[in-house]
Each structure stands twice: as C-alpha cells, then as structure tokens.
Coordinates of N, CA and C in Angstrom, one line a residue:
X1 N -22.6 4.2 -24.0 CA -22.7 4.1 -22.5 C -21.3 4.0 -21.9
X2 N -21.0 4.8 -20.9 CA -19.7 4.8 -20.3 C -19.5 3.5 -19.6
X3 N -18.2 3.1 -19.5 CA -17.9 1.8 -18.8 C -18.1 1.9 -17.3
X4 N -18.5 0.8 -16.7 CA -18.8 0.8 -15.3 C -17.5 0.4 -14.6
X5 N -17.0 1.3 -13.6 CA -15.8 1.0 -12.9 C -15.9 -0.2 -12.0
X6 N -17.1 -0.6 -11.7 CA -17.3 -1.8 -10.9 C -17.1 -3.1 -11.7
X7 N -17.0 -2.9 -13.1 CA -16.9 -4.1 -14.0 C -15.6 -3.9 -14.8
X8 N -14.4 -3.9 -14.1 CA -13.2 -3.6 -14.9 C -12.8 -4.6 -15.9
X9 N -13.4 -5.7 -15.9 CA -13.1 -6.7 -16.9 C -13.8 -6.6 -18.2
X10 N -14.6 -5.5 -18.4 CA -15.3 -5.3 -19.6 C -14.4 -5.0 -20.8
X11 N -14.8 -5.6 -21.9 CA -14.1 -5.4 -23.2 C -14.5 -4.0 -23.7
X12 N -13.6 -3.0 -23.7 CA -13.9 -1.7 -24.1 C -14.2 -1.5 -25.6
X13 N -14.0 -2.6 -26.3 CA -14.2 -2.5 -27.8 C -15.7 -2.8 -28.1
X14 N -16.5 -3.1 -27.1 CA -17.9 -3.1 -27.4 C -18.5 -4.5 -27.5
X15 N -17.7 -5.6 -27.4 CA -18.3 -6.9 -27.5 C -19.1 -7.3 -26.3
X16 N -18.8 -6.6 -25.1 CA -19.5 -6.9 -23.9 C -19.1 -8.1 -23.2
X17 N -17.9 -8.7 -23.6 CA -17.4 -9.9 -23.0 C -16.6 -9.6 -21.8
X18 N -16.8 -10.2 -20.6 CA -15.9 -10.0 -19.5 C -14.5 -10.6 -19.9
X19 N -13.4 -10.0 -19.3 CA -12.1 -10.3 -19.7 C -11.8 -11.8 -19.6
X20 N -12.3 -12.5 -18.5 CA -12.0 -13.9 -18.3 C -12.7 -14.7 -19.4
X21 N -13.6 -14.2 -20.1 CA -14.3 -14.9 -21.2 C -13.7 -14.6 -22.6
X22 N -12.8 -13.7 -22.6 CA -12.3 -13.2 -24.0 C -11.5 -14.3 -24.7
X23 N -10.8 -15.2 -24.0 CA -10.1 -16.2 -24.6 C -11.0 -17.3 -25.3
X24 N -12.1 -17.6 -24.6 CA -13.1 -18.6 -25.2 C -13.8 -17.9 -26.3
X25 N -14.1 -16.6 -26.2 CA -14.7 -15.9 -27.3 C -13.8 -15.8 -28.5
X26 N -12.5 -15.6 -28.3 CA -11.6 -15.6 -29.4 C -11.6 -17.0 -30.1
X27 N -11.7 -18.1 -29.3 CA -11.7 -19.4 -29.9 C -12.9 -19.6 -30.7
X28 N -14.0 -19.1 -30.3 CA -15.3 -19.3 -31.1 C -15.1 -18.5 -32.4
X29 N -14.5 -17.3 -32.4 CA -14.3 -16.6 -33.6 C -13.4 -17.3 -34.6
X30 N -12.4 -18.0 -34.0 CA -11.5 -18.8 -34.9 C -12.2 -19.9 -35.6
X31 N -13.2 -20.5 -34.9 CA -14.0 -21.6 -35.5 C -14.8 -21.1 -36.6
X32 N -15.1 -19.8 -36.5 CA -16.0 -19.2 -37.6 C -15.1 -18.6 -38.7
X33 N -13.8 -18.7 -38.6 CA -12.9 -18.3 -39.6 C -12.6 -16.8 -39.6
X34 N -12.9 -16.1 -38.4 CA -12.7 -14.7 -38.3 C -11.4 -14.5 -37.6
X35 N -10.3 -14.8 -38.3 CA -9.0 -14.8 -37.7 C -8.5 -13.4 -37.2
X36 N -8.9 -12.3 -38.0 CA -8.4 -11.0 -37.6 C -9.1 -10.6 -36.3
X37 N -10.4 -10.8 -36.1 CA -11.0 -10.5 -34.9 C -10.5 -11.3 -33.7
X38 N -10.2 -12.6 -34.1 CA -9.7 -13.5 -33.0 C -8.4 -12.9 -32.5
X39 N -7.5 -12.5 -33.4 CA -6.2 -11.9 -32.9 C -6.4 -10.7 -32.1
X40 N -7.3 -9.8 -32.4 CA -7.6 -8.6 -31.6 C -8.1 -9.0 -30.3
X41 N -8.9 -10.0 -30.2 CA -9.5 -10.4 -29.0 C -8.5 -11.0 -28.0
X42 N -7.6 -11.9 -28.6 CA -6.6 -12.4 -27.7 C -5.7 -11.3 -27.2
X43 N -5.3 -10.4 -28.1 CA -4.4 -9.3 -27.7 C -5.0 -8.5 -26.6
X44 N -6.3 -8.2 -26.7 CA -7.0 -7.4 -25.7 C -7.1 -8.1 -24.4
X45 N -7.4 -9.4 -24.4 CA -7.4 -10.1 -23.2 C -6.1 -10.2 -22.5
X46 N -5.0 -10.4 -23.2 CA -3.7 -10.4 -22.6 C -3.4 -9.1 -22.0
X47 N -3.7 -8.0 -22.7 CA -3.4 -6.7 -22.2 C -4.1 -6.4 -20.9
X48 N -5.4 -6.7 -20.9 CA -6.2 -6.5 -19.7 C -5.7 -7.2 -18.5
X49 N -5.3 -8.5 -18.7 CA -4.8 -9.3 -17.6 C -3.5 -8.8 -17.1
X50 N -2.6 -8.4 -18.1 CA -1.3 -7.8 -17.7 C -1.4 -6.6 -16.9
X51 N -2.5 -5.7 -17.2 CA -2.6 -4.4 -16.5 C -3.4 -4.5 -15.2
X52 N -3.9 -5.6 -14.9 CA -4.7 -5.7 -13.7 C -3.8 -5.4 -12.4
X53 N -4.4 -4.7 -11.5 CA -3.8 -4.6 -10.1 C -4.0 -6.0 -9.5
X54 N -3.0 -6.4 -8.7 CA -3.0 -7.7 -8.0 C -3.0 -7.4 -6.5
X55 N -3.5 -8.3 -5.7 CA -3.7 -8.1 -4.3 C -3.2 -9.3 -3.5
X56 N -2.4 -9.1 -2.5 CA -2.0 -10.2 -1.5 C -2.5 -9.8 -0.1
X57 N -3.0 -10.7 0.6 CA -3.5 -10.5 2.0 C -2.8 -11.4 3.0
X58 N -2.4 -10.8 4.1 CA -1.8 -11.6 5.2 C -2.5 -11.1 6.5
X59 N -3.0 -12.1 7.2 CA -3.7 -11.8 8.5 C -2.8 -12.2 9.6
X60 N -2.1 -11.2 10.3 CA -1.3 -11.5 11.5 C -2.0 -11.1 12.8
X61 N -3.3 -10.8 12.6 CA -4.1 -10.5 13.8 C -4.8 -11.7 14.4
X62 N -5.1 -11.6 15.7 CA -5.9 -12.7 16.3 C -7.3 -12.7 15.9
X63 N -7.8 -11.6 15.3 CA -9.2 -11.4 14.8 C -9.3 -12.1 13.4
X64 N -10.3 -12.9 13.3 CA -10.6 -13.6 12.0 C -11.9 -13.2 11.5
X65 N -12.1 -13.5 10.2 CA -13.4 -13.3 9.5 C -14.0 -11.9 9.6
X66 N -13.1 -10.9 9.7 CA -13.5 -9.5 9.7 C -13.5 -8.9 8.3
X67 N -13.0 -9.6 7.4 CA -13.0 -9.1 6.0 C -13.2 -10.3 5.0
X68 N -13.6 -9.9 3.8 CA -13.8 -10.9 2.8 C -12.9 -10.6 1.6
X69 N -12.0 -11.5 1.3 CA -11.0 -11.2 0.2 C -11.6 -10.8 -1.1
X70 N -12.7 -11.4 -1.5 CA -13.4 -11.1 -2.8 C -13.9 -9.7 -2.7
X71 N -14.4 -9.2 -1.6 CA -14.9 -7.8 -1.5 C -13.8 -6.8 -1.7
X72 N -12.6 -7.1 -1.1 CA -11.5 -6.2 -1.3 C -11.0 -6.2 -2.7
X73 N -11.0 -7.3 -3.3 CA -10.6 -7.4 -4.7 C -11.5 -6.6 -5.6
X74 N -12.8 -6.6 -5.3 CA -13.8 -5.8 -6.1 C -13.5 -4.4 -5.9
X75 N -13.2 -3.9 -4.7 CA -12.9 -2.5 -4.4 C -11.7 -2.1 -5.2
X76 N -10.6 -3.0 -5.2 CA -9.4 -2.7 -5.9 C -9.7 -2.6 -7.4
X77 N -10.5 -3.5 -8.0 CA -10.9 -3.4 -9.4 C -11.6 -2.1 -9.7
X78 N -12.5 -1.7 -8.9 CA -13.2 -0.4 -9.1 C -12.2 0.7 -9.2
X79 N -11.3 0.7 -8.2 CA -10.3 1.8 -8.2 C -9.4 1.8 -9.4
X80 N -9.0 0.6 -9.8 CA -8.1 0.5 -11.0 C -8.8 1.0 -12.2
X81 N -10.1 0.7 -12.4 CA -10.9 1.2 -13.5 C -11.2 2.7 -13.4
X82 N -11.6 3.1 -12.3 CA -12.0 4.5 -12.1 C -10.8 5.5 -12.2
X83 N -9.7 5.0 -11.8 CA -8.5 5.9 -11.8 C -7.7 5.7 -13.1
X84 N -8.2 4.9 -14.0 CA -7.6 4.7 -15.3 C -6.1 4.2 -15.1
X85 N -6.0 3.4 -14.1 CA -4.6 2.9 -13.7 C -4.3 1.7 -14.6
X86 N -3.4 1.9 -15.6 CA -3.1 0.9 -16.6 C -1.7 0.3 -16.4
X87 N -1.0 0.6 -15.3 CA 0.4 0.1 -15.2 C 0.4 -1.2 -14.4
X88 N -0.7 -1.8 -14.0 CA -0.7 -3.0 -13.2 C -0.1 -2.7 -11.9
X89 N 0.4 -3.8 -11.2 CA 1.1 -3.6 -9.9 C 0.5 -4.4 -8.9
X90 N 1.2 -4.5 -7.8 CA 0.8 -5.4 -6.7 C 0.6 -4.5 -5.4
X91 N -0.5 -4.8 -4.7 CA -0.8 -4.2 -3.5 C -0.8 -5.3 -2.4
X92 N 0.1 -5.1 -1.4 CA 0.2 -6.0 -0.3 C -0.6 -5.4 1.0
X93 N -1.4 -6.3 1.6 CA -2.2 -5.8 2.8 C -1.8 -6.7 3.9
X94 N -1.5 -6.2 5.0 CA -1.2 -6.9 6.3 C -2.3 -6.5 7.3
X95 N -3.0 -7.4 7.9 CA -3.9 -7.2 9.0 C -3.2 -7.5 10.3
X96 N -3.3 -6.6 11.2 CA -2.5 -6.8 12.4 C -3.3 -6.3 13.6
X97 N -2.8 -6.5 14.8 CA -3.4 -6.0 16.0 C -2.7 -4.7 16.4
X98 N -3.2 -4.1 17.5 CA -2.8 -2.7 17.9 C -1.3 -2.7 18.3
X99 N -0.8 -3.7 18.9 CA 0.6 -3.7 19.3 C 1.6 -3.6 18.1
X100 N 1.3 -4.3 17.0 CA 2.1 -4.2 15.8 C 1.9 -2.9 15.1
X101 N 0.6 -2.4 15.1 CA 0.4 -1.1 14.4 C 1.0 0.0 15.2
X102 N 1.1 -0.1 16.5 CA 1.7 1.0 17.3 C 3.2 1.0 17.0
X103 N 3.8 -0.2 16.8 CA 5.2 -0.2 16.5 C 5.5 0.4 15.1
X104 N 4.6 0.1 14.1 CA 4.8 0.7 12.8 C 4.6 2.2 12.8
X105 N 3.6 2.6 13.6 CA 3.3 4.1 13.7 C 4.5 4.8 14.3
X106 N 5.1 4.2 15.3 CA 6.3 4.8 16.0 C 7.5 4.9 15.1
X107 N 7.7 3.8 14.3 CA 8.9 3.7 13.5 C 8.8 4.6 12.3
X108 N 7.6 4.6 11.6 CA 7.6 5.3 10.4 C 6.9 6.7 10.4
X109 N 6.2 7.0 11.5 CA 5.6 8.3 11.6 C 6.0 9.1 12.9
X110 N 6.8 8.4 13.8 CA 7.2 9.0 15.0 C 6.0 9.4 15.9
X111 N 4.9 8.6 15.8 CA 3.7 8.9 16.6 C 3.5 7.8 17.6
X112 N 2.9 8.1 18.7 CA 2.7 7.1 19.8 C 1.3 6.5 19.6
X113 N 1.2 5.2 20.0 CA 0.0 4.5 19.9 C -0.4 4.0 18.6
X114 N -1.4 3.1 18.5 CA -1.9 2.5 17.2 C -2.7 3.5 16.4
X115 N -2.8 3.3 15.2 CA -3.8 4.0 14.3 C -4.5 2.9 13.5
X116 N -5.5 3.3 12.7 CA -6.3 2.3 12.0 C -5.6 1.8 10.7
X117 N -5.0 2.7 9.9 CA -4.4 2.2 8.6 C -3.2 3.1 8.4
X118 N -2.2 2.4 7.8 CA -1.0 3.0 7.3 C -0.7 2.5 5.9
X119 N -0.3 3.4 5.0 CA 0.0 3.1 3.6 C 1.5 3.4 3.3
X120 N 2.2 2.5 2.7 CA 3.6 2.7 2.3 C 3.8 2.5 0.8
X121 N 3.9 3.6 0.1 CA 4.0 3.6 -1.3 C 5.5 3.2 -1.7
X122 N 5.6 2.3 -2.7 CA 6.9 2.0 -3.2 C 7.4 3.0 -4.2
X123 N 8.6 3.4 -4.1 CA 9.2 4.3 -5.1 C 10.2 3.5 -6.0
X124 N 9.9 3.6 -7.3 CA 10.8 2.9 -8.3 C 12.3 3.5 -8.2
X125 N 13.2 2.6 -8.4 CA 14.6 3.1 -8.5 C 14.9 3.7 -9.8
X126 N 15.4 5.0 -9.8 CA 15.7 5.6 -11.1 C 16.7 4.8 -12.0
X127 N 16.3 4.7 -13.2 CA 17.2 4.0 -14.2 C 16.9 2.5 -14.3
X128 N 16.0 2.0 -13.4 CA 15.7 0.5 -13.4 C 14.4 0.3 -14.2
X129 N 14.3 -0.6 -15.2 CA 13.1 -0.8 -15.9 C 12.1 -1.4 -14.9
X130 N 10.8 -1.0 -15.0 CA 9.8 -1.5 -14.1 C 8.7 -2.0 -14.9
X131 N 8.3 -3.3 -14.7 CA 7.2 -3.9 -15.4 C 6.1 -4.1 -14.4
X132 N 6.1 -5.2 -13.6 CA 5.1 -5.5 -12.6 C 5.5 -4.9 -11.3
X133 N 5.5 -3.6 -11.1 CA 6.0 -3.1 -9.9 C 5.0 -3.2 -8.8
X134 N 5.5 -3.2 -7.6 CA 4.6 -3.2 -6.4 C 4.2 -1.8 -6.1
X135 N 2.9 -1.5 -6.0 CA 2.4 -0.2 -5.7 C 2.8 0.2 -4.2
X136 N 2.6 -0.8 -3.3 CA 3.0 -0.5 -1.9 C 2.3 -1.5 -1.0
X137 N 2.5 -1.2 0.3 CA 1.9 -2.0 1.4 C 0.9 -1.2 2.2
X138 N -0.1 -1.9 2.7 CA -1.1 -1.3 3.5 C -1.2 -2.1 4.8
X139 N -1.1 -1.5 6.0 CA -1.3 -2.1 7.2 C -2.7 -1.7 7.8
X140 N -3.5 -2.6 8.3 CA -4.8 -2.3 8.9 C -4.9 -3.0 10.2
X141 N -5.3 -2.3 11.2 CA -5.4 -2.8 12.6 C -6.9 -3.3 12.8
X142 N -7.0 -4.6 12.8 CA -8.4 -5.2 13.1 C -8.8 -5.0 14.5
X143 N -7.9 -4.9 15.4 CA -8.2 -4.6 16.8 C -8.8 -3.2 16.9
X144 N -8.3 -2.2 16.3 CA -8.8 -0.9 16.3 C -10.2 -0.9 15.7
X145 N -10.4 -1.6 14.6 CA -11.7 -1.7 13.9 C -12.7 -2.3 14.8
X146 N -12.4 -3.4 15.5 CA -13.3 -4.1 16.4 C -13.7 -3.2 17.5
X147 N -12.8 -2.4 18.0 CA -13.2 -1.5 19.1 C -14.0 -0.4 18.6
X148 N -13.7 0.2 17.5 CA -14.5 1.3 16.9 C -15.9 0.9 16.6
X149 N -16.1 -0.3 16.1 CA -17.4 -0.8 15.6 C -18.2 -1.5 16.7
X150 N -17.6 -1.6 17.9 CA -18.2 -2.3 19.1 C -18.6 -3.7 18.7
X151 N -17.8 -4.4 17.9 CA -17.9 -5.8 17.6 C -19.0 -6.1 16.6
X152 N -19.6 -5.1 16.0 CA -20.7 -5.4 15.0 C -20.0 -5.9 13.7
X153 N -20.3 -7.1 13.3 CA -19.6 -7.7 12.1 C -19.8 -7.0 10.8
X154 N -21.1 -6.6 10.6 CA -21.3 -5.8 9.3 C -20.6 -4.5 9.3
X155 N -20.6 -3.8 10.4 CA -19.9 -2.5 10.5 C -18.4 -2.7 10.3
X156 N -17.9 -3.8 11.0 CA -16.4 -4.0 10.9 C -16.0 -4.3 9.5
X157 N -16.8 -5.1 8.8 CA -16.4 -5.5 7.4 C -16.5 -4.2 6.5
X158 N -17.4 -3.4 6.7 CA -17.5 -2.1 5.9 C -16.2 -1.3 6.3
X159 N -15.9 -1.2 7.5 CA -14.7 -0.4 7.9 C -13.5 -0.9 7.3
X160 N -13.3 -2.2 7.2 CA -12.1 -2.8 6.6 C -12.1 -2.3 5.1
X161 N -13.2 -2.4 4.4 CA -13.3 -2.0 3.0 C -12.9 -0.5 2.9
X162 N -13.5 0.3 3.8 CA -13.2 1.7 3.8 C -11.7 2.0 4.0
X163 N -11.1 1.4 5.0 CA -9.7 1.6 5.2 C -8.8 1.1 4.1
X164 N -9.2 0.0 3.5 CA -8.5 -0.5 2.4 C -8.5 0.4 1.2
X165 N -9.7 0.9 0.9 CA -9.9 1.9 -0.2 C -9.1 3.2 0.1
X166 N -9.1 3.6 1.3 CA -8.3 4.8 1.7 C -6.8 4.6 1.5
X167 N -6.4 3.4 1.9 CA -5.0 3.1 1.7 C -4.5 3.0 0.3
X168 N -5.4 2.4 -0.6 CA -5.0 2.3 -2.0 C -4.9 3.7 -2.6
X169 N -5.9 4.5 -2.3 CA -5.8 5.9 -2.8 C -4.6 6.6 -2.4
X170 N -4.1 6.4 -1.2 CA -2.8 7.0 -0.8 C -1.7 6.4 -1.6
X171 N -1.7 5.1 -1.9 CA -0.7 4.6 -2.8 C -0.7 5.2 -4.2
X172 N -1.8 5.6 -4.6 CA -1.9 6.3 -5.9 C -1.7 7.8 -5.9
X173 N -1.3 8.3 -4.7 CA -0.9 9.7 -4.6 C -1.9 10.6 -4.0
X174 N -3.1 10.1 -3.6 CA -4.0 11.0 -2.9 C -3.6 11.4 -1.5
X175 N -3.9 12.6 -1.2 CA -3.6 13.2 0.2 C -4.8 13.9 0.7
X176 N -4.8 14.2 2.0 CA -5.9 15.0 2.6 C -5.3 16.0 3.6
X177 N -4.4 16.8 3.0 CA -3.8 17.9 3.8 C -4.6 19.2 3.9
X178 N -5.6 19.3 3.0 CA -6.4 20.5 2.9 C -7.9 20.1 2.9
X179 N -8.8 21.0 3.1 CA -10.2 20.7 3.0 C -10.6 20.2 1.6
X180 N -10.0 20.8 0.6 CA -10.3 20.4 -0.8 C -9.9 19.0 -1.0
X181 N -8.7 18.6 -0.5 CA -8.2 17.2 -0.7 C -9.0 16.2 0.1
X182 N -9.5 16.6 1.3 CA -10.4 15.8 2.1 C -11.7 15.5 1.3
X183 N -12.2 16.5 0.7 CA -13.5 16.4 0.0 C -13.3 15.5 -1.2
X184 N -12.2 15.7 -1.9 CA -12.0 14.9 -3.1 C -11.8 13.4 -2.8
X185 N -11.1 13.2 -1.7 CA -10.8 11.8 -1.3 C -12.1 11.1 -0.8
X186 N -12.9 11.9 -0.1 CA -14.2 11.3 0.4 C -15.1 11.0 -0.8
X187 N -15.1 11.8 -1.8 CA -15.9 11.5 -2.9 C -15.4 10.3 -3.7
X188 N -14.1 10.1 -3.8 CA -13.6 9.0 -4.4 C -14.0 7.7 -3.7
X189 N -13.8 7.8 -2.3 CA -14.1 6.6 -1.5 C -15.6 6.3 -1.6
X190 N -16.5 7.3 -1.6 CA -17.9 7.1 -1.8 C -18.2 6.4 -3.1
X191 N -17.5 6.8 -4.2 CA -17.8 6.3 -5.5 C -17.4 4.8 -5.5
X192 N -16.2 4.4 -5.0 CA -15.7 3.1 -5.1 C -16.4 2.1 -4.1
X193 N -17.0 2.7 -3.1 CA -17.6 1.8 -2.1 C -19.1 1.8 -2.2
X194 N -19.7 2.7 -3.1 CA -21.1 2.8 -3.3 C -21.9 3.3 -2.1
X195 N -21.3 4.3 -1.4 CA -22.0 4.9 -0.3 C -22.0 6.5 -0.4
X196 N -22.5 7.2 0.5 CA -22.5 8.6 0.5 C -21.1 9.1 1.0
X197 N -20.7 10.3 0.5 CA -19.4 10.9 1.0 C -19.3 11.0 2.5
X198 N -20.5 11.3 3.2 CA -20.4 11.4 4.6 C -20.1 10.1 5.3
X199 N -20.6 9.0 4.7 CA -20.3 7.7 5.3 C -18.9 7.2 4.9
X200 N -18.3 7.7 3.8 CA -17.1 7.3 3.3 C -15.9 8.0 3.8
X201 N -16.1 9.0 4.7 CA -14.9 9.7 5.2 C -14.4 9.2 6.5
X202 N -13.1 9.2 6.8 CA -12.5 8.8 8.0 C -12.2 10.0 8.8
X203 N -13.1 10.3 9.8 CA -13.0 11.6 10.5 C -11.7 11.7 11.3
X204 N -11.0 10.7 11.6 CA -9.7 10.8 12.3 C -8.5 10.9 11.4
X205 N -8.8 11.1 10.1 CA -7.7 11.3 9.2 C -7.6 12.7 8.6

C-alpha cells in the first residue's frame, strides 16, 4: 500500500508506527532484547524528525481566529510527504493587513495595491554548508481574505489554507506562467487540500 501523504510521520519500513511513537517503540524492542531492530528504529525516528519541515506563524493583522495553526501544519506535512522533500527547512508565515501587503507588493514586485499572498524563497549562499536552511517567507493578507469571503469564517479559513499551500509550492519552485503550469499547480493544491482542482485554484494568480 502506498504511503499516505497526509500521514508523513509513517514509518516507511512497515511497522506502522507514527514517528512520534518510534522512540517508545524502540524502547519496547530493547526490553525484548532486539537491539538491532531497536537501533534501526531510533535511527529512523531521528532521521524523520531531522527532515521535517518546520513552520513559524506571526499574526500582525488586526484580524484574529481566521486560521488554525494545526491545520496549516497538516497541510505542510502533506506537501513535504507528497513532494518527497527530505531536506527539512523552515517556513515563516506572516499574516498582515492590506496596508502592509501593499507595501510589500510595491517594494518587491513594483505593483500597486495589496494582493492576497506573496512568497519569498531563500537562496543558499554558494560555498556555505546548509543544514537546516530556511525555505522562505510567506505573507498573507487576512484583510483581503475577509473581504473576498464576505466575512464567512469557514470560507476564510479554507482560503487561508489555500493561500498557504500556494505559497509553499512557490517556495518549492512551482510557477504558473503557462496553462500547463497552472493546471499542475491546481492539481497539487487539490491533492494537498483534499478538494477538487476547480476549488483549489486561485483565479487571480
């Protein structure tokens, strides 16, 4: 059975143990005298934890409760598993209002007015060893989301997840400059959000 991208903590060696249980599982093996399997289990758990993408969230918006941190972490875990991303890394997300987003849009894109999401991928410095590198930053305007969704909380929370997923895919190198790229990105977003491609596309992007 193929691994489920929604369950990135699965032990791919077939024990079926979630990664956060692997250390206790290894301890039980050691009590049974199975030291070789115990060592493999510890090693696998450490490798999975080391390779996980990590997420930081900062809300500088006046809007609150429009997103659930655990829901965003689940989306990130699905992306990490589905994209076979094994390098680990940190994703920083800033939630802001339209004024700050408009300033970012003007500074980095030369565009006027706010947008819904911006993604800034970090580029490693040549010659410098990189271990836990930062993948990049994502800015999301909660004010734009609130206006677009007419204040409906369920719709706003989905829109936050969609924009977050869109931003992470940009950090991983996805683009939508052509019809084929748009279709591919919509399919990826649908997969990681569990919705249809039609619902998972951002028509203004």
